[in-house]
Amino acid sequence: NRIEIAQRYPWLLQRERRMIIGNDLDALLSAQFLQHTLGWSMAGFYNYSTLYVDPAIDPRECVWVDLDIHDPACGSIGHHILRPTPTDRIPGHRSSVNPNLLRGIDQTDFTHKYPLGTIHFLLWLHDARARNKRACTLLLWLADSTWINAQRYRANVREWLTNWISVPELLDTF
């Protein structure tokens, strides 16, 4: 539910935030969307081994985009499996917005894990539509191998797009 998520994580709708992004197409598309929609600016880049950030900026005050950060002080938006089992508690992720966590999916239910990217979650959350349908749709299918997931895990992708995170550009071309 968009309203519940926005209430639980109000920083998702705040304007003029700084963000640290990951190192793939999904992160770049997500950052571009957040810049265009909310005026967020890029403060750094994380390639999973090195953090490149302006030394004048505290990374803990930034939102980490397309990155699941285990630090309760950091807001992060990601989509990886974070809990090995349903009984695992991960208090460091209490500020993580993650579709798998939101639905209670862990590694034991891997076949139902979120098969899309961060950009898809953001488009759904903000109820946004692509303007240049053809070019944007093609890029959306490339983000985090969504097109490959739709070929290999068709039923799961269909379930997410139909019941949980509707992205019309993907549904129309599914």
PDB file of C-alpha atoms in Angstrom:
ATOM      1  CA  ASN A   1       0.000   0.000   0.000  1.00  0.00           C
ATOM      2  CA  ARG A   2       1.608   3.257  -1.159  1.00  0.00           C
ATOM      3  CA  ILE A   3       0.109   5.340   1.649  1.00  0.00           C
ATOM      4  CA  GLU A   4       1.331   3.008   4.394  1.00  0.00           C
ATOM      5  CA  ILE A   5       4.824   2.893   2.906  1.00  0.00           C
ATOM      6  CA  ALA A   6       4.948   6.705   2.608  1.00  0.00           C
ATOM      7  CA  GLN A   7       3.795   7.065   6.220  1.00  0.00           C
ATOM      8  CA  ARG A   8       6.304   4.530   7.489  1.00  0.00           C
ATOM      9  CA  TYR A   9       9.165   6.018   5.441  1.00  0.00           C
ATOM     10  CA  PRO A  10       8.314   9.721   4.974  1.00  0.00           C
ATOM     11  CA  TRP A  11      11.784  10.491   3.614  1.00  0.00           C
ATOM     12  CA  LEU A  12      10.767   8.667   0.411  1.00  0.00           C
ATOM     13  CA  LEU A  13       8.656  11.675  -0.574  1.00  0.00           C
ATOM     14  CA  GLN A  14      10.875  14.461   0.748  1.00  0.00           C
ATOM     15  CA  ARG A  15      12.291  16.956  -1.683  1.00  0.00           C
ATOM     16  CA  GLU A  16      15.933  17.999  -2.133  1.00  0.00           C
ATOM     17  CA  ARG A  17      17.550  14.972  -0.478  1.00  0.00           C
ATOM     18  CA  ARG A  18      21.062  13.770  -1.204  1.00  0.00           C
ATOM     19  CA  MET A  19      21.605  10.246  -2.420  1.00  0.00           C
ATOM     20  CA  ILE A  20      24.353   7.709  -2.788  1.00  0.00           C
ATOM     21  CA  ILE A  21      23.745   5.332  -5.657  1.00  0.00           C
ATOM     22  CA  GLY A  22      24.871   1.874  -6.703  1.00  0.00           C
ATOM     23  CA  ASN A  23      26.773   0.994  -9.839  1.00  0.00           C
ATOM     24  CA  ASP A  24      24.305  -0.355 -12.384  1.00  0.00           C
ATOM     25  CA  LEU A  25      21.569   0.725 -14.791  1.00  0.00           C
ATOM     26  CA  ASP A  26      18.871   0.295 -12.147  1.00  0.00           C
ATOM     27  CA  ALA A  27      20.680   2.676  -9.795  1.00  0.00           C
ATOM     28  CA  LEU A  28      21.197   5.236 -12.577  1.00  0.00           C
ATOM     29  CA  LEU A  29      17.557   5.107 -13.686  1.00  0.00           C
ATOM     30  CA  SER A  30      16.402   5.344 -10.069  1.00  0.00           C
ATOM     31  CA  ALA A  31      18.679   8.316  -9.390  1.00  0.00           C
ATOM     32  CA  GLN A  32      17.494  10.082 -12.547  1.00  0.00           C
ATOM     33  CA  PHE A  33      13.871   9.493 -11.545  1.00  0.00           C
ATOM     34  CA  LEU A  34      14.427  10.808  -8.005  1.00  0.00           C
ATOM     35  CA  GLN A  35      16.290  13.857  -9.317  1.00  0.00           C
ATOM     36  CA  HIS A  36      13.525  14.626 -11.799  1.00  0.00           C
ATOM     37  CA  THR A  37      10.626  13.879  -9.446  1.00  0.00           C
ATOM     38  CA  LEU A  38      11.897  15.145  -6.087  1.00  0.00           C
ATOM     39  CA  GLY A  39      14.974  17.219  -6.880  1.00  0.00           C
ATOM     40  CA  TRP A  40      17.350  14.788  -5.182  1.00  0.00           C
ATOM     41  CA  SER A  41      21.045  15.245  -5.901  1.00  0.00           C
ATOM     42  CA  MET A  42      23.787  12.684  -6.112  1.00  0.00           C
ATOM     43  CA  ALA A  43      26.278  12.920  -3.259  1.00  0.00           C
ATOM     44  CA  GLY A  44      28.180   9.736  -3.872  1.00  0.00           C
ATOM     45  CA  PHE A  45      28.619   6.429  -5.564  1.00  0.00           C
ATOM     46  CA  TYR A  46      29.183   3.003  -4.012  1.00  0.00           C
ATOM     47  CA  ASN A  47      30.576   0.115  -6.056  1.00  0.00           C
ATOM     48  CA  TYR A  48      30.229  -2.483  -3.254  1.00  0.00           C
ATOM     49  CA  SER A  49      33.844  -2.101  -2.212  1.00  0.00           C
ATOM     50  CA  THR A  50      34.614   1.635  -2.241  1.00  0.00           C
ATOM     51  CA  LEU A  51      32.464   4.603  -1.315  1.00  0.00           C
ATOM     52  CA  TYR A  52      33.125   7.723  -3.371  1.00  0.00           C
ATOM     53  CA  VAL A  53      31.569  10.687  -1.608  1.00  0.00           C
ATOM     54  CA  ASP A  54      32.244  14.354  -1.036  1.00  0.00           C
ATOM     55  CA  PRO A  55      34.158  14.482   2.284  1.00  0.00           C
ATOM     56  CA  ALA A  56      31.995  17.425   3.354  1.00  0.00           C
ATOM     57  CA  ILE A  57      28.883  15.226   3.249  1.00  0.00           C
ATOM     58  CA  ASP A  58      27.934  12.723   5.944  1.00  0.00           C
ATOM     59  CA  PRO A  59      26.923   9.528   4.074  1.00  0.00           C
ATOM     60  CA  ARG A  60      24.586   8.620   6.940  1.00  0.00           C
ATOM     61  CA  GLU A  61      22.460  11.653   6.077  1.00  0.00           C
ATOM     62  CA  CYS A  62      22.006  10.468   2.503  1.00  0.00           C
ATOM     63  CA  VAL A  63      19.485   8.037   1.076  1.00  0.00           C
ATOM     64  CA  TRP A  64      21.200   4.996  -0.399  1.00  0.00           C
ATOM     65  CA  VAL A  65      19.526   4.182  -3.700  1.00  0.00           C
ATOM     66  CA  ASP A  66      19.510   0.654  -5.123  1.00  0.00           C
ATOM     67  CA  LEU A  67      21.561  -0.348  -2.101  1.00  0.00           C
ATOM     68  CA  ASP A  68      20.418  -2.268   0.981  1.00  0.00           C
ATOM     69  CA  ILE A  69      22.342  -0.613   3.818  1.00  0.00           C
ATOM     70  CA  HIS A  70      22.496  -2.256   7.243  1.00  0.00           C
ATOM     71  CA  ASP A  71      22.504   0.918   9.329  1.00  0.00           C
ATOM     72  CA  PRO A  72      19.343   2.115  11.080  1.00  0.00           C
ATOM     73  CA  ALA A  73      20.439   5.739  10.637  1.00  0.00           C
ATOM     74  CA  CYS A  74      20.552   5.416   6.840  1.00  0.00           C
ATOM     75  CA  GLY A  75      17.514   5.362   4.654  1.00  0.00           C
ATOM     76  CA  SER A  76      17.986   2.912   1.828  1.00  0.00           C
ATOM     77  CA  ILE A  77      15.956   1.618  -1.097  1.00  0.00           C
ATOM     78  CA  GLY A  78      16.876  -1.819  -2.376  1.00  0.00           C
ATOM     79  CA  HIS A  79      15.406  -5.159  -3.316  1.00  0.00           C
ATOM     80  CA  HIS A  80      17.745  -7.989  -2.397  1.00  0.00           C
ATOM     81  CA  ILE A  81      16.901 -10.872  -0.073  1.00  0.00           C
ATOM     82  CA  LEU A  82      17.988  -9.707   3.365  1.00  0.00           C
ATOM     83  CA  ARG A  83      16.744 -12.408   5.733  1.00  0.00           C
ATOM     84  CA  PRO A  84      17.953 -16.010   5.428  1.00  0.00           C
ATOM     85  CA  THR A  85      14.966 -17.315   7.453  1.00  0.00           C
ATOM     86  CA  PRO A  86      11.621 -15.912   8.667  1.00  0.00           C
ATOM     87  CA  THR A  87      12.849 -15.822  12.282  1.00  0.00           C
ATOM     88  CA  ASP A  88      15.896 -13.671  11.565  1.00  0.00           C
ATOM     89  CA  ARG A  89      15.725 -10.169  12.990  1.00  0.00           C
ATOM     90  CA  ILE A  90      17.644  -7.450  11.182  1.00  0.00           C
ATOM     91  CA  PRO A  91      17.283  -4.251  13.228  1.00  0.00           C
ATOM     92  CA  GLY A  92      19.970  -2.551  11.148  1.00  0.00           C
ATOM     93  CA  HIS A  93      17.520  -2.579   8.249  1.00  0.00           C
ATOM     94  CA  ARG A  94      14.665  -0.790  10.002  1.00  0.00           C
ATOM     95  CA  SER A  95      15.181   2.167   7.625  1.00  0.00           C
ATOM     96  CA  SER A  96      15.432  -0.050   4.543  1.00  0.00           C
ATOM     97  CA  VAL A  97      12.628   0.096   2.025  1.00  0.00           C
ATOM     98  CA  ASN A  98      12.753  -3.289   0.363  1.00  0.00           C
ATOM     99  CA  PRO A  99       9.843  -5.086  -1.351  1.00  0.00           C
ATOM    100  CA  ASN A 100      10.994  -8.438   0.037  1.00  0.00           C
ATOM    101  CA  LEU A 101      11.007  -7.098   3.590  1.00  0.00           C
ATOM    102  CA  LEU A 102       7.665  -5.355   3.056  1.00  0.00           C
ATOM    103  CA  ARG A 103       6.094  -8.669   1.982  1.00  0.00           C
ATOM    104  CA  GLY A 104       7.997 -10.812   4.494  1.00  0.00           C
ATOM    105  CA  ILE A 105       9.885 -12.759   1.845  1.00  0.00           C
ATOM    106  CA  ASP A 106      13.122 -14.387   2.916  1.00  0.00           C
ATOM    107  CA  GLN A 107      15.554 -16.882   1.388  1.00  0.00           C
ATOM    108  CA  THR A 108      13.298 -19.828   2.272  1.00  0.00           C
ATOM    109  CA  ASP A 109      10.682 -18.393  -0.120  1.00  0.00           C
ATOM    110  CA  PHE A 110      13.169 -17.473  -2.848  1.00  0.00           C
ATOM    111  CA  THR A 111      10.808 -18.404  -5.690  1.00  0.00           C
ATOM    112  CA  HIS A 112       8.592 -15.450  -4.706  1.00  0.00           C
ATOM    113  CA  LYS A 113      11.381 -12.885  -4.275  1.00  0.00           C
ATOM    114  CA  TYR A 114      11.040  -9.475  -5.872  1.00  0.00           C
ATOM    115  CA  PRO A 115      12.053  -9.982  -9.543  1.00  0.00           C
ATOM    116  CA  LEU A 116      12.095  -6.325 -10.622  1.00  0.00           C
ATOM    117  CA  GLY A 117      14.379  -3.373  -9.930  1.00  0.00           C
ATOM    118  CA  THR A 118      14.426  -0.357  -7.656  1.00  0.00           C
ATOM    119  CA  ILE A 119      13.259   1.880 -10.515  1.00  0.00           C
ATOM    120  CA  HIS A 120      10.100  -0.219 -10.874  1.00  0.00           C
ATOM    121  CA  PHE A 121       9.349   0.096  -7.170  1.00  0.00           C
ATOM    122  CA  LEU A 122       9.869   3.882  -7.332  1.00  0.00           C
ATOM    123  CA  LEU A 123       7.618   4.264 -10.386  1.00  0.00           C
ATOM    124  CA  TRP A 124       4.881   2.332  -8.573  1.00  0.00           C
ATOM    125  CA  LEU A 125       5.361   4.198  -5.293  1.00  0.00           C
ATOM    126  CA  HIS A 126       5.080   7.590  -6.989  1.00  0.00           C
ATOM    127  CA  ASP A 127       2.378   6.363  -9.382  1.00  0.00           C
ATOM    128  CA  ALA A 128       4.486   7.705 -12.251  1.00  0.00           C
ATOM    129  CA  ARG A 129       4.271   6.875 -15.934  1.00  0.00           C
ATOM    130  CA  ALA A 130       6.926   7.015 -18.630  1.00  0.00           C
ATOM    131  CA  ARG A 131       6.537   9.787 -21.202  1.00  0.00           C
ATOM    132  CA  ASN A 132       8.615   8.341 -24.032  1.00  0.00           C
ATOM    133  CA  LYS A 133       6.943   4.952 -23.915  1.00  0.00           C
ATOM    134  CA  ARG A 134       9.080   2.944 -26.348  1.00  0.00           C
ATOM    135  CA  ALA A 135      12.558   4.013 -25.208  1.00  0.00           C
ATOM    136  CA  CYS A 136      11.639   4.058 -21.526  1.00  0.00           C
ATOM    137  CA  THR A 137       9.941   0.680 -21.676  1.00  0.00           C
ATOM    138  CA  LEU A 138      13.027  -0.893 -23.229  1.00  0.00           C
ATOM    139  CA  LEU A 139      15.251   0.593 -20.512  1.00  0.00           C
ATOM    140  CA  LEU A 140      12.826  -0.550 -17.822  1.00  0.00           C
ATOM    141  CA  TRP A 141      13.040  -4.126 -19.094  1.00  0.00           C
ATOM    142  CA  LEU A 142      16.861  -3.942 -18.941  1.00  0.00           C
ATOM    143  CA  ALA A 143      17.077  -2.679 -15.341  1.00  0.00           C
ATOM    144  CA  ASP A 144      18.285  -5.488 -13.081  1.00  0.00           C
ATOM    145  CA  SER A 145      17.711  -8.086 -15.787  1.00  0.00           C
ATOM    146  CA  THR A 146      13.937  -7.753 -15.508  1.00  0.00           C
ATOM    147  CA  TRP A 147      13.521  -9.049 -19.057  1.00  0.00           C
ATOM    148  CA  ILE A 148      15.570 -12.170 -18.249  1.00  0.00           C
ATOM    149  CA  ASN A 149      13.616 -12.668 -15.016  1.00  0.00           C
ATOM    150  CA  ALA A 150      10.376 -12.430 -16.995  1.00  0.00           C
ATOM    151  CA  GLN A 151      11.608 -15.253 -19.244  1.00  0.00           C
ATOM    152  CA  ARG A 152      12.900 -17.527 -16.488  1.00  0.00           C
ATOM    153  CA  TYR A 153      10.496 -16.719 -13.639  1.00  0.00           C
ATOM    154  CA  ARG A 154       7.427 -15.697 -15.604  1.00  0.00           C
ATOM    155  CA  ALA A 155       4.809 -16.618 -12.993  1.00  0.00           C
ATOM    156  CA  ASN A 156       6.603 -14.678 -10.247  1.00  0.00           C
ATOM    157  CA  VAL A 157       7.062 -11.579 -12.429  1.00  0.00           C
ATOM    158  CA  ARG A 158       3.396 -11.749 -13.433  1.00  0.00           C
ATOM    159  CA  GLU A 159       2.355 -12.035  -9.761  1.00  0.00           C
ATOM    160  CA  TRP A 160       4.398  -9.006  -8.729  1.00  0.00           C
ATOM    161  CA  LEU A 161       3.232  -6.883 -11.673  1.00  0.00           C
ATOM    162  CA  THR A 162      -0.394  -7.906 -11.290  1.00  0.00           C
ATOM    163  CA  ASN A 163      -0.859  -8.053  -7.521  1.00  0.00           C
ATOM    164  CA  TRP A 164       1.832  -5.973  -5.858  1.00  0.00           C
ATOM    165  CA  ILE A 165       3.767  -3.445  -7.919  1.00  0.00           C
ATOM    166  CA  SER A 166       1.957  -2.541 -11.089  1.00  0.00           C
ATOM    167  CA  VAL A 167       4.142  -0.858 -13.691  1.00  0.00           C
ATOM    168  CA  PRO A 168       1.856  -0.298 -16.715  1.00  0.00           C
ATOM    169  CA  GLU A 169       4.777   0.005 -19.152  1.00  0.00           C
ATOM    170  CA  LEU A 170       5.888  -3.504 -18.185  1.00  0.00           C
ATOM    171  CA  LEU A 171       2.392  -4.977 -17.952  1.00  0.00           C
ATOM    172  CA  ASP A 172       1.514  -3.679 -21.419  1.00  0.00           C
ATOM    173  CA  THR A 173       4.516  -5.439 -22.944  1.00  0.00           C
ATOM    174  CA  PHE A 174       4.684  -8.503 -20.686  1.00  0.00           C
TER     175      PHE A 174
END
